[in-house]
PDB file of C-alpha atoms in Angstrom:
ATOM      1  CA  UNK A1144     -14.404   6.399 -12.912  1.00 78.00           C
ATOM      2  CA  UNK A1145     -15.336   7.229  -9.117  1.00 85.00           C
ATOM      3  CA  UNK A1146     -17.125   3.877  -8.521  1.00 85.00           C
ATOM      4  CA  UNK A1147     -14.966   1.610  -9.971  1.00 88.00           C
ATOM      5  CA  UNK A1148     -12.062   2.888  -8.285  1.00 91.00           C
ATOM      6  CA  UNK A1149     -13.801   2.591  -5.179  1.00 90.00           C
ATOM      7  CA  UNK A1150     -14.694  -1.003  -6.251  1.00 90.00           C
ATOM      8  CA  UNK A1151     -10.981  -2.017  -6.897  1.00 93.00           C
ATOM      9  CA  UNK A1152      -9.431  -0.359  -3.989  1.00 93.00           C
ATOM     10  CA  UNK A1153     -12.532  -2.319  -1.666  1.00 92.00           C
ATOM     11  CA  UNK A1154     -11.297  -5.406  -3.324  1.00 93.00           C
ATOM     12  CA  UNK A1155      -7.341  -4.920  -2.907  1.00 94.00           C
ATOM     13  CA  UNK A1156      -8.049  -3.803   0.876  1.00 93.00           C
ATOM     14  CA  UNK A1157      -9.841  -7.033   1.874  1.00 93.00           C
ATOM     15  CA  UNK A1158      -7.605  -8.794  -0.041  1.00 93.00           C
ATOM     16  CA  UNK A1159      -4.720  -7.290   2.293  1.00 93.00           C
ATOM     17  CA  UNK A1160      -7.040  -7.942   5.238  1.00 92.00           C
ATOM     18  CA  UNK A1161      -7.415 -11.704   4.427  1.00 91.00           C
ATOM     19  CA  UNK A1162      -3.655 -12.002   3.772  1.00 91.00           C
ATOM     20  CA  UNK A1163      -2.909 -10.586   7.494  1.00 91.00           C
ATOM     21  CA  UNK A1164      -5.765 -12.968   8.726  1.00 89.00           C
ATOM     22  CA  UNK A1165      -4.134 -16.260   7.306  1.00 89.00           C
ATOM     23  CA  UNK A1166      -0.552 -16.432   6.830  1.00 87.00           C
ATOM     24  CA  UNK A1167       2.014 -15.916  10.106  1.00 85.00           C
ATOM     25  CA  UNK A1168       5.262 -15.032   8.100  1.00 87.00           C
ATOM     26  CA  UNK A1169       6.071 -11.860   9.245  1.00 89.00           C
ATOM     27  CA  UNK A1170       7.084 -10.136   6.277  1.00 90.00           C
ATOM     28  CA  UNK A1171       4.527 -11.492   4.163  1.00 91.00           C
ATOM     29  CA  UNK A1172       2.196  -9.956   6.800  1.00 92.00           C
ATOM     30  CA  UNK A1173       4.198  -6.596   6.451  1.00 93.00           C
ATOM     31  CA  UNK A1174       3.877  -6.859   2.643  1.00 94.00           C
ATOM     32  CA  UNK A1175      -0.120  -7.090   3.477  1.00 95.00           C
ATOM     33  CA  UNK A1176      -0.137  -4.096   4.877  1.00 94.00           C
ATOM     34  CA  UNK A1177       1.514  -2.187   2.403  1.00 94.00           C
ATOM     35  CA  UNK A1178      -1.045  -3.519  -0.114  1.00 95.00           C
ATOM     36  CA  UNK A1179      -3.787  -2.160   2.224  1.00 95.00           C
ATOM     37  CA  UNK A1180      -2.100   1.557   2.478  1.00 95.00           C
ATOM     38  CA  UNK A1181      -2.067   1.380  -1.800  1.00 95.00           C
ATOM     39  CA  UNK A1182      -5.779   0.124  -1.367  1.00 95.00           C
ATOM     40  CA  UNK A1183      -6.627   3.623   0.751  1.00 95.00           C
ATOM     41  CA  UNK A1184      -4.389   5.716  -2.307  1.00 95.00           C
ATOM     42  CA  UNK A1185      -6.324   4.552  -4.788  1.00 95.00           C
ATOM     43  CA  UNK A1186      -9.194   5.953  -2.821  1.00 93.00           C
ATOM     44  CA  UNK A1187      -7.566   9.469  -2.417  1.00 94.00           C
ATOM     45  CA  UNK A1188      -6.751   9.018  -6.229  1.00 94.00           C
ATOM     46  CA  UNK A1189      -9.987   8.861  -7.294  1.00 92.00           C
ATOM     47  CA  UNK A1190     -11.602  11.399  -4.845  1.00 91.00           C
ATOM     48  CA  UNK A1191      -9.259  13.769  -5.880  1.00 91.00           C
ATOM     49  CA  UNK A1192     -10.836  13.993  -9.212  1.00 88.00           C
ATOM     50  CA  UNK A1193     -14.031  15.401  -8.289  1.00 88.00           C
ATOM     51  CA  UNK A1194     -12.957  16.822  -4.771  1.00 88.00           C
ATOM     52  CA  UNK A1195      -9.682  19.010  -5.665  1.00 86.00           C
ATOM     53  CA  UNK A1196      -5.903  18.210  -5.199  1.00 89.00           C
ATOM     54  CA  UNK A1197      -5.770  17.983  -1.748  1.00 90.00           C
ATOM     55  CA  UNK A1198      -6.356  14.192  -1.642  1.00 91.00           C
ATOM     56  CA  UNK A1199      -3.353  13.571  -4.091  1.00 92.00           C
ATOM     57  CA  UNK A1200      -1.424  15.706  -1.209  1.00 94.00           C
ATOM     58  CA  UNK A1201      -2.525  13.294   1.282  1.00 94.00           C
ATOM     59  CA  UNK A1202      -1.272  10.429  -0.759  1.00 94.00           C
ATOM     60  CA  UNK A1203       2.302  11.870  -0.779  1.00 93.00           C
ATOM     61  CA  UNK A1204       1.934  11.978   2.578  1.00 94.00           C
ATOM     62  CA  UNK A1205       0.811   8.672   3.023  1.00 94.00           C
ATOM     63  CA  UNK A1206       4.008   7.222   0.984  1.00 93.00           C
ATOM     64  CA  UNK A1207       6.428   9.073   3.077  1.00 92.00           C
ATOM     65  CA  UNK A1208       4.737   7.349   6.046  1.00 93.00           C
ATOM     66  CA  UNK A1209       4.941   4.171   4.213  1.00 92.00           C
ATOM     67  CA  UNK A1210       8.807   4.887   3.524  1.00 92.00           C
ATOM     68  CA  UNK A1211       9.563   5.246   7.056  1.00 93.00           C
ATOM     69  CA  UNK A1212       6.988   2.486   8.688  1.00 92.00           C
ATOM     70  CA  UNK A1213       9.054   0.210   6.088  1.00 92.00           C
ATOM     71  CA  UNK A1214      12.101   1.202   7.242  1.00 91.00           C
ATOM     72  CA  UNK A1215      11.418   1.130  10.679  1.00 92.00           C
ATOM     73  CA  UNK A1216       9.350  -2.502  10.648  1.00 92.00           C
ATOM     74  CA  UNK A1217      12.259  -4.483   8.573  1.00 92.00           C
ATOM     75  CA  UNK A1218      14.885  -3.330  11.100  1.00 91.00           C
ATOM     76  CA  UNK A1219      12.490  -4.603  13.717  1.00 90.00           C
ATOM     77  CA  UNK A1220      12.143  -7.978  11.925  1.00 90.00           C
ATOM     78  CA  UNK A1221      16.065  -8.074  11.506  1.00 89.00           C
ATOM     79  CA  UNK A1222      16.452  -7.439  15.101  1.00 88.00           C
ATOM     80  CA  UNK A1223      13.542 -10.164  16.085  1.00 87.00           C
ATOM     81  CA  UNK A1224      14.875 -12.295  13.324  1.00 88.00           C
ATOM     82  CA  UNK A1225      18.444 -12.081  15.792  1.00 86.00           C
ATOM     83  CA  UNK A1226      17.115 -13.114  18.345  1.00 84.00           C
ATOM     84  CA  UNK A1227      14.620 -16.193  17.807  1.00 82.00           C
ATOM     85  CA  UNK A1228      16.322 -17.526  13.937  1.00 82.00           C
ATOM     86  CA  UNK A1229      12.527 -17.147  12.920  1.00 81.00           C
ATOM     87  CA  UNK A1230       9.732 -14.851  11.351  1.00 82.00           C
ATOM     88  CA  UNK A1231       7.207 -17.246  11.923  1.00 82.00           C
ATOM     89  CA  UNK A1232       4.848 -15.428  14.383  1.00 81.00           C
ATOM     90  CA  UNK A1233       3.483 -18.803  15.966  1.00 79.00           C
ATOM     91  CA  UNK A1234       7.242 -19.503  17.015  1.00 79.00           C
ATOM     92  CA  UNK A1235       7.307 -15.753  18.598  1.00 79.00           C
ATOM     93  CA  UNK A1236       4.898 -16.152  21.544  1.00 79.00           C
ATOM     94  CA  UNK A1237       6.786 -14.317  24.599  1.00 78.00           C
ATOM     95  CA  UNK A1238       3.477 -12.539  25.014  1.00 78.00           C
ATOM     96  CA  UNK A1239       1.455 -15.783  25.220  1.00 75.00           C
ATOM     97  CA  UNK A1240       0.293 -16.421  28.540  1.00 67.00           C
TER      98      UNK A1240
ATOM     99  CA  UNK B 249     -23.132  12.677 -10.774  1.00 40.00           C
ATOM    100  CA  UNK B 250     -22.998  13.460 -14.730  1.00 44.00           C
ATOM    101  CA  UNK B 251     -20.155  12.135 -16.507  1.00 55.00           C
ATOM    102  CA  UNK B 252     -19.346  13.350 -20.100  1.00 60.00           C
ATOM    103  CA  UNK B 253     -18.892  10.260 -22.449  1.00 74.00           C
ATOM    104  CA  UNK B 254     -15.370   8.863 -21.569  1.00 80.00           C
ATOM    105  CA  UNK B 255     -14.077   7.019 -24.490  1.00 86.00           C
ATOM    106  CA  UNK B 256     -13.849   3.048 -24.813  1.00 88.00           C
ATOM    107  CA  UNK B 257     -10.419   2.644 -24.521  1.00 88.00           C
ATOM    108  CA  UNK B 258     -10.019   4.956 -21.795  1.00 89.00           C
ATOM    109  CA  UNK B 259     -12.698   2.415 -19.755  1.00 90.00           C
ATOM    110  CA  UNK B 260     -11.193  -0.560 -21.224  1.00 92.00           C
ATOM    111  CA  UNK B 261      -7.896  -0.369 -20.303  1.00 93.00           C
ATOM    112  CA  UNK B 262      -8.969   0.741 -16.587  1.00 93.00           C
ATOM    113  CA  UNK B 263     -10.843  -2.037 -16.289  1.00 94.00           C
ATOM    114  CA  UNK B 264      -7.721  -4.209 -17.524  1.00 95.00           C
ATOM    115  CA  UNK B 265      -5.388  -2.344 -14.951  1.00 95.00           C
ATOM    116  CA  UNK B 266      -8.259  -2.900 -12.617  1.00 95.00           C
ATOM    117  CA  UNK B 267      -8.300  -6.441 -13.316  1.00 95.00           C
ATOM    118  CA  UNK B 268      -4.461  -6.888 -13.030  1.00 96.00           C
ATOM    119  CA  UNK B 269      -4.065  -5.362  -9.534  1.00 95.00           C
ATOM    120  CA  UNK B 270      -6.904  -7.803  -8.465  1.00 95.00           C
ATOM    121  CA  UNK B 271      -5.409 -10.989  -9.963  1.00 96.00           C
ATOM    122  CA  UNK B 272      -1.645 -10.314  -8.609  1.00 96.00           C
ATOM    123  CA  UNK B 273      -2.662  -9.731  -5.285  1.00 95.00           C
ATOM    124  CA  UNK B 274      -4.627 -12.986  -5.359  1.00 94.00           C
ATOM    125  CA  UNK B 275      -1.958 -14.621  -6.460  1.00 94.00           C
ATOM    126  CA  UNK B 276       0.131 -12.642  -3.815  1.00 93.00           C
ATOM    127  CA  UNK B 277      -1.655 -13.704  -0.815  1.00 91.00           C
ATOM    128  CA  UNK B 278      -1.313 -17.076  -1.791  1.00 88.00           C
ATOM    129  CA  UNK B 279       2.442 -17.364  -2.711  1.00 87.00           C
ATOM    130  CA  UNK B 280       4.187 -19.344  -0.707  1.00 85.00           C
ATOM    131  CA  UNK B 281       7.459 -17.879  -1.128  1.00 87.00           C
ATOM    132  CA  UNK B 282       8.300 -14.188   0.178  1.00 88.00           C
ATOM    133  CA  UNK B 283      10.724 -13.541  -2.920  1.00 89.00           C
ATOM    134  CA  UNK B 284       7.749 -14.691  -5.282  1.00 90.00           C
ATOM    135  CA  UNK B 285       5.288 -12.466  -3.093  1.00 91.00           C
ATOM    136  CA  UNK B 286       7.014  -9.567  -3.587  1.00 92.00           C
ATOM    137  CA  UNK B 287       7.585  -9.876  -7.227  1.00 93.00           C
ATOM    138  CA  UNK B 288       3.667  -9.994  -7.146  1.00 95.00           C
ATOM    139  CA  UNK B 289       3.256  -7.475  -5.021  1.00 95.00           C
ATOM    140  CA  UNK B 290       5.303  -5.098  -7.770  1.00 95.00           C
ATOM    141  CA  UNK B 291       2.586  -6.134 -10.360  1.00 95.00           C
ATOM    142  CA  UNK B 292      -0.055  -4.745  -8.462  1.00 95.00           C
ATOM    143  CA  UNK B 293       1.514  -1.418  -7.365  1.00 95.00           C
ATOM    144  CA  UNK B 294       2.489  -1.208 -10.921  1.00 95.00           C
ATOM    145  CA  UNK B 295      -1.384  -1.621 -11.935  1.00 95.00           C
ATOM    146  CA  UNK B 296      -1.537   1.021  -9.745  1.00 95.00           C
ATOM    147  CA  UNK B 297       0.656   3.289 -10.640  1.00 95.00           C
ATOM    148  CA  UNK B 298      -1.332   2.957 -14.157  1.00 95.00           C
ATOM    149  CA  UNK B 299      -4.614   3.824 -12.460  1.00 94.00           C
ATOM    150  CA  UNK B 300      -3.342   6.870 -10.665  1.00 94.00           C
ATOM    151  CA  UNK B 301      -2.535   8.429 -14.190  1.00 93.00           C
ATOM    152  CA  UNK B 302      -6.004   7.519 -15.878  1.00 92.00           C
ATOM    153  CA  UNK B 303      -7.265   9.297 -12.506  1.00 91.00           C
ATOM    154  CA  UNK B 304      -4.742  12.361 -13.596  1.00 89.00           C
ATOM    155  CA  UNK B 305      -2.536  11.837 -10.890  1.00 91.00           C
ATOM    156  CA  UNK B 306       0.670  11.834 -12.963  1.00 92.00           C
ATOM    157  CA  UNK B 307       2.919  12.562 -10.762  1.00 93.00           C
ATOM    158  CA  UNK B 308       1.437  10.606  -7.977  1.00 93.00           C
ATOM    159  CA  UNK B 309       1.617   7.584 -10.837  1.00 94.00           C
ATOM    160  CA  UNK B 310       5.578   8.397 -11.057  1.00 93.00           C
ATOM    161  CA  UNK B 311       6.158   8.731  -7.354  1.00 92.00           C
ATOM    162  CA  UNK B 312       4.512   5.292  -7.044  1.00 93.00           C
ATOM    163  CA  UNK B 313       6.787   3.484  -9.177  1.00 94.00           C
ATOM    164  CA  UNK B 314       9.992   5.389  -8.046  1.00 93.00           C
ATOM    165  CA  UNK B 315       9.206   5.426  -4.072  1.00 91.00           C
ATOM    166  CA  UNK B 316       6.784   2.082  -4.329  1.00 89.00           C
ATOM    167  CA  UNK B 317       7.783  -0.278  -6.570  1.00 89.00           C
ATOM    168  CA  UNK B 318      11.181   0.855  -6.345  1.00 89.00           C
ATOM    169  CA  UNK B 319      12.612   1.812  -3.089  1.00 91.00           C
ATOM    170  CA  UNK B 320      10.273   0.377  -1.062  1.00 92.00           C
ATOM    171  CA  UNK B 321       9.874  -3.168  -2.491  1.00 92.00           C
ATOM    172  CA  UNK B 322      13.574  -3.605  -3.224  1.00 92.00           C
ATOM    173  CA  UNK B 323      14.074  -2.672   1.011  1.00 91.00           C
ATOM    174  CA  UNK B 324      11.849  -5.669   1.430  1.00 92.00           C
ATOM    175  CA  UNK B 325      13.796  -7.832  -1.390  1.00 92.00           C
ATOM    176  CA  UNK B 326      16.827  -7.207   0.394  1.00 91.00           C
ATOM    177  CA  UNK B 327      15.509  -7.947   3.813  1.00 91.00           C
ATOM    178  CA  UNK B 328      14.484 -10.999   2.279  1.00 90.00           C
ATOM    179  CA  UNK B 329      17.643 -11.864   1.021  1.00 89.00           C
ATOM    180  CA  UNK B 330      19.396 -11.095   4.119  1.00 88.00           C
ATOM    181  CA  UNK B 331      17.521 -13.402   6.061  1.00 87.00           C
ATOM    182  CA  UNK B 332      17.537 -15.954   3.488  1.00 82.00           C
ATOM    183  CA  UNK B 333      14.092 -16.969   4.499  1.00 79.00           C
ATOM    184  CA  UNK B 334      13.531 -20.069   1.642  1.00 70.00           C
ATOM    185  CA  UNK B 335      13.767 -22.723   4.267  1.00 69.00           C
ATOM    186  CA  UNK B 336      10.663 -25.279   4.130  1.00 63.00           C
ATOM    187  CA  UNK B 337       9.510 -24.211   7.897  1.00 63.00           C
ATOM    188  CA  UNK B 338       9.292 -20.884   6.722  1.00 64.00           C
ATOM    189  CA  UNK B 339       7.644 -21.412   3.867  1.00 65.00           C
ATOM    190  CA  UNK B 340       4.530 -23.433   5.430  1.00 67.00           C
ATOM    191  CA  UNK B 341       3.369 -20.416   6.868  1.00 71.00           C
ATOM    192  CA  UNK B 342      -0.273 -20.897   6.117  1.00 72.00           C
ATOM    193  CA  UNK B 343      -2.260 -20.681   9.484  1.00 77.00           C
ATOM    194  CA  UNK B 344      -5.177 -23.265  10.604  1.00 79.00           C
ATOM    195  CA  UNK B 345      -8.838 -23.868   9.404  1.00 83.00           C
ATOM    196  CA  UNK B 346     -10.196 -21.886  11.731  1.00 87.00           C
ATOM    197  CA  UNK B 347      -8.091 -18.752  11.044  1.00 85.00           C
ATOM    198  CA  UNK B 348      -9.124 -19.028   7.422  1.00 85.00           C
ATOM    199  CA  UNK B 349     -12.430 -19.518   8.115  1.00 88.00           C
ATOM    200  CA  UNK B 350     -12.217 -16.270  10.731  1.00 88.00           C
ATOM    201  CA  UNK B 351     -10.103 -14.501   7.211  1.00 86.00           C
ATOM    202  CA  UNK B 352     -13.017 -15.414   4.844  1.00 88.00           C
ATOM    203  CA  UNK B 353     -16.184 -14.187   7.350  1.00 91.00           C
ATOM    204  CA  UNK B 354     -13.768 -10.979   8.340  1.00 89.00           C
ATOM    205  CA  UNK B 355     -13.394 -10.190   4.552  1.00 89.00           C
ATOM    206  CA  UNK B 356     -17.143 -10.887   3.506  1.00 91.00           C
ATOM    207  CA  UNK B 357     -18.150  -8.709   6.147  1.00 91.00           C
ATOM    208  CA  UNK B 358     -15.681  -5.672   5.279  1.00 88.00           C
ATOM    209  CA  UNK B 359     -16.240  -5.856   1.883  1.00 88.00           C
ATOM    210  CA  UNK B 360     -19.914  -5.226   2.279  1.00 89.00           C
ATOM    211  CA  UNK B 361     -19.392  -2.745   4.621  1.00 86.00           C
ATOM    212  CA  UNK B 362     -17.586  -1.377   2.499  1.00 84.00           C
ATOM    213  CA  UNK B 363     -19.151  -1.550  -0.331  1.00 83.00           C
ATOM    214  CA  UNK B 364     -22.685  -0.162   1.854  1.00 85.00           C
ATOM    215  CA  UNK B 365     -20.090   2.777   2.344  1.00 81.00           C
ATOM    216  CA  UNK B 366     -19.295   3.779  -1.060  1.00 78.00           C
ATOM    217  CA  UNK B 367     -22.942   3.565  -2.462  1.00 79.00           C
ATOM    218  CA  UNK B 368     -23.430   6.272   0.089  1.00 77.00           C
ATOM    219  CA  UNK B 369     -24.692   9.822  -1.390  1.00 78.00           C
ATOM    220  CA  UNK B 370     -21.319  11.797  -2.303  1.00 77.00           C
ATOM    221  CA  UNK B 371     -22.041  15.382  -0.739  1.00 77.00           C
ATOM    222  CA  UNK B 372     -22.226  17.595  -4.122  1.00 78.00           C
ATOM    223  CA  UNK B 373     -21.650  21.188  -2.690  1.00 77.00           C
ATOM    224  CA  UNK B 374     -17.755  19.917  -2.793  1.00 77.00           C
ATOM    225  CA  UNK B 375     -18.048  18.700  -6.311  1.00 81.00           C
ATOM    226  CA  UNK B 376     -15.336  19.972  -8.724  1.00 80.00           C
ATOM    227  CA  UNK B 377     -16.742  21.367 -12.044  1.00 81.00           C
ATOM    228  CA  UNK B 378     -15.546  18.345 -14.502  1.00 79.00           C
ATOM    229  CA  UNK B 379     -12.030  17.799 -15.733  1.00 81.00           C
ATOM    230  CA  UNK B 380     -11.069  20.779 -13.100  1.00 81.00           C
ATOM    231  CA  UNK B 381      -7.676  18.812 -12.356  1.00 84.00           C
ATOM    232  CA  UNK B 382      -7.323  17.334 -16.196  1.00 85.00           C
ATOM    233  CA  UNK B 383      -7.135  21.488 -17.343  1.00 85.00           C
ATOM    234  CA  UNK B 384      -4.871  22.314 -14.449  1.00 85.00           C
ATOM    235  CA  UNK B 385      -2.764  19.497 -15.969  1.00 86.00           C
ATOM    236  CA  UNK B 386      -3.051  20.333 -19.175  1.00 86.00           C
ATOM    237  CA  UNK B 387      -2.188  24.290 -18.358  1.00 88.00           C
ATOM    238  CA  UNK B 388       0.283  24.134 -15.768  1.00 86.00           C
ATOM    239  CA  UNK B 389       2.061  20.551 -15.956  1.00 85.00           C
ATOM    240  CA  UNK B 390       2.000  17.530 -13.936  1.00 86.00           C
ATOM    241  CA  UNK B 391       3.593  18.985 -11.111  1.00 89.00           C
ATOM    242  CA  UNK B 392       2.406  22.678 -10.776  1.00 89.00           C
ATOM    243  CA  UNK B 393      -0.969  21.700  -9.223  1.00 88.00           C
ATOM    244  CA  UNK B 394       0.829  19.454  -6.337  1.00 90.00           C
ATOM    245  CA  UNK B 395       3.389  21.772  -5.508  1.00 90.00           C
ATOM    246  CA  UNK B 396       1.704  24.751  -4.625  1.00 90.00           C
ATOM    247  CA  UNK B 397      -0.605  23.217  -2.107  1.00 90.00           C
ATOM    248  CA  UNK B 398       2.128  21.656  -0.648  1.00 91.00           C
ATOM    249  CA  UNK B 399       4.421  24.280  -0.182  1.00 93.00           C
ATOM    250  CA  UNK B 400       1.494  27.119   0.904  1.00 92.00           C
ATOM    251  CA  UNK B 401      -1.390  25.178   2.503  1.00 92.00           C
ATOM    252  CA  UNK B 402       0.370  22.047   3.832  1.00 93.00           C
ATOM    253  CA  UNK B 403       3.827  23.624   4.493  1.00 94.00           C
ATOM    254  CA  UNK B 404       3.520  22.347   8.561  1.00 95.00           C
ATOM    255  CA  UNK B 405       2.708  18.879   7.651  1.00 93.00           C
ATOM    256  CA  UNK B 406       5.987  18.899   4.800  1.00 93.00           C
ATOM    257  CA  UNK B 407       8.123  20.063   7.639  1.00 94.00           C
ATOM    258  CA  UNK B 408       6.396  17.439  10.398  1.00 95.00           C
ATOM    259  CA  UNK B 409       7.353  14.840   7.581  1.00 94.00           C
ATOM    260  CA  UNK B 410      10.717  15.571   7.387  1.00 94.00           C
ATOM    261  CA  UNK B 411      11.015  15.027  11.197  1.00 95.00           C
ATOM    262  CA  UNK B 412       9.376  11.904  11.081  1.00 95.00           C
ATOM    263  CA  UNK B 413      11.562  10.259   8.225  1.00 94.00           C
ATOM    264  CA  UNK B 414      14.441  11.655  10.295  1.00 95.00           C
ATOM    265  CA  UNK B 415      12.974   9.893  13.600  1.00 95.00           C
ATOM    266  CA  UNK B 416      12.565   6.603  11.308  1.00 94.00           C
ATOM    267  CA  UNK B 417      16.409   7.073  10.032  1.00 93.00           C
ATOM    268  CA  UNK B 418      17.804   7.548  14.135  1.00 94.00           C
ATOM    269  CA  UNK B 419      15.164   4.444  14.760  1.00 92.00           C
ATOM    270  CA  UNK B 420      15.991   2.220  11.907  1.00 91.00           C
ATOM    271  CA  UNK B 421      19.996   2.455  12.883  1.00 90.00           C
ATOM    272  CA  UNK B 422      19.288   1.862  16.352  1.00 90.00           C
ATOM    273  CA  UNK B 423      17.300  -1.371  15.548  1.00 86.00           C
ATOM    274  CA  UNK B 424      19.648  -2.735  13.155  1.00 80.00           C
ATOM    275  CA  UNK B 425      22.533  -1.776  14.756  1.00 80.00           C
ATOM    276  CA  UNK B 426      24.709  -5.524  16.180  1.00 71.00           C
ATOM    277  CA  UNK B 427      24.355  -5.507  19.711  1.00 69.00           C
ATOM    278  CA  UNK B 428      27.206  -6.808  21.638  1.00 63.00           C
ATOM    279  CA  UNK B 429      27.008 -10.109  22.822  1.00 60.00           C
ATOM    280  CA  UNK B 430      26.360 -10.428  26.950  1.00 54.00           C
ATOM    281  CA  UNK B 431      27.916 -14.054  26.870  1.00 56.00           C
ATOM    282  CA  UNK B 432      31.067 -12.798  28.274  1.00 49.00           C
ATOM    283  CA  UNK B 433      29.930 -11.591  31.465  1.00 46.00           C
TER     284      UNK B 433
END
């Protein structure tokens, strides 16, 4: 089942990558990139299989990073949410020259 | 690579979890609203979850429903909620032409670079002997196999962990925390 789990997870990552590419809602975007990080755990999944256990380690790993990039990035969007009424990133262009 | 003969169902109803992750992130990317999103956003970790146990990753399976769909989606739920983000300028959040075009050519050209990737020769002096992980399973529980790895081999990264969700806590706090207002000056 090694090459069709690398087939799916290909698919669900670009799939993430397109979703970051074309919508500007911040948490939508955010939401994107979780799908990406359970595109790579598939990956680990399925190598883990035929490689040994270590890649399922690396997996738990990868969730607890998930946990805390989650927690972290909403509190951002609450605090950028504060201060501009918006999580539309065209209306959040302080950076813009 | 020689597989033994897995049986029908076993292929059939990965493909159909396969298929179902696929499907509810299309139709994730393309929801326009974030509570709808999310919901399909569940599916697919759910599909997931699903996978991981075909692949005997039980516990990884459980853990991805518990930490995933759980915890982590409901986080995003209620974020959601607390902004009450259903207003019709947030909602027409799709960007222009030209970003989608710059989406579709940036996907094409990852997926086939991906896909060049994973047709690559797998090194075999690694390679398991088969079903190595479905008998530890099957002899020492879902759990057994994980945990002693963890706790021996990857002890330093458990313990870095810990210090980075407790970094994310003290961060999170700060973030959220009200500031007070600097109109009275």
């Amino acid at each position: 089942m090694l090459a069709e789990s690398l087939f799916f997870s290909a698919v669900l990552f670009t799939i993430g990558v397109v979703g970051v590419l074309t919508r500007r809602n911040a948490i939508i975007i955010f939401m994107c990139v979780e799908l990406m990080l359970n595109a790579v755990n598939l990956t680990f999944i399925a190598f883990a299989q035929v490689y040994g256990v270590a890649g399922q380690i690396f997996v738990f790993f990868v969730m607890t990073v998930a946990a805390a990039e989650a927690a972290v990035g909403l509190a951002i969007i609450i605090a950028l949410f504060r201060h501009r009424q918006t999580v539309n990133l065209s209306n959040i262009n302080l950076l813009k020259g | 690579m020689t597989h033994n003969e897995l049986p029908l169902f076993y292929v059939f109803n990965f493909y159909l979890f396969g298929l179902v992750a696929i499907v509810s992130a299309l139709a994730f990317v393309t929801r326009r609203s974030p509570v709808a999103a999310a919901m399909w956003l569940v599916s697919v970790m759910f599909s997931l979850a699903a996978m991981y146990v075909m692949l005997d990753a039980q516990f990884i399976g459980t853990m991805q429903v518990l930490v995933y769909a759980g915890a982590i989606m409901v986080v995003f739920l209620f974020v959601i909620m607390l902004l009450n983000l259903g207003h019709a300028s947030e909602l027409a959040d799709a960007r222009g032409l030209w970003w989608k075009l710059a989406g579709g050519g940036a996907s094409l050209a990852l997926l086939a670079q991906i896909f060049a990737v994973t047709r690559a020769k797998l090194p075999e002096a690694f390679l398991l002997p088969e079903n190595t992980i479905a008998n530890q399973v099957t002899r020492d529980g879902a759990i057994a196999p994980l945990a002693g790895p963890l706790f021996h081999e990857y002890l330093l990264a458990f313990e870095v962990t810990s210090v980075l969700l407790l970094a994310a806590v003290v961060g999170a706090v700060v973030l959220g925390k009200r500031k007070e207002r600097a109109h009275a000056r």
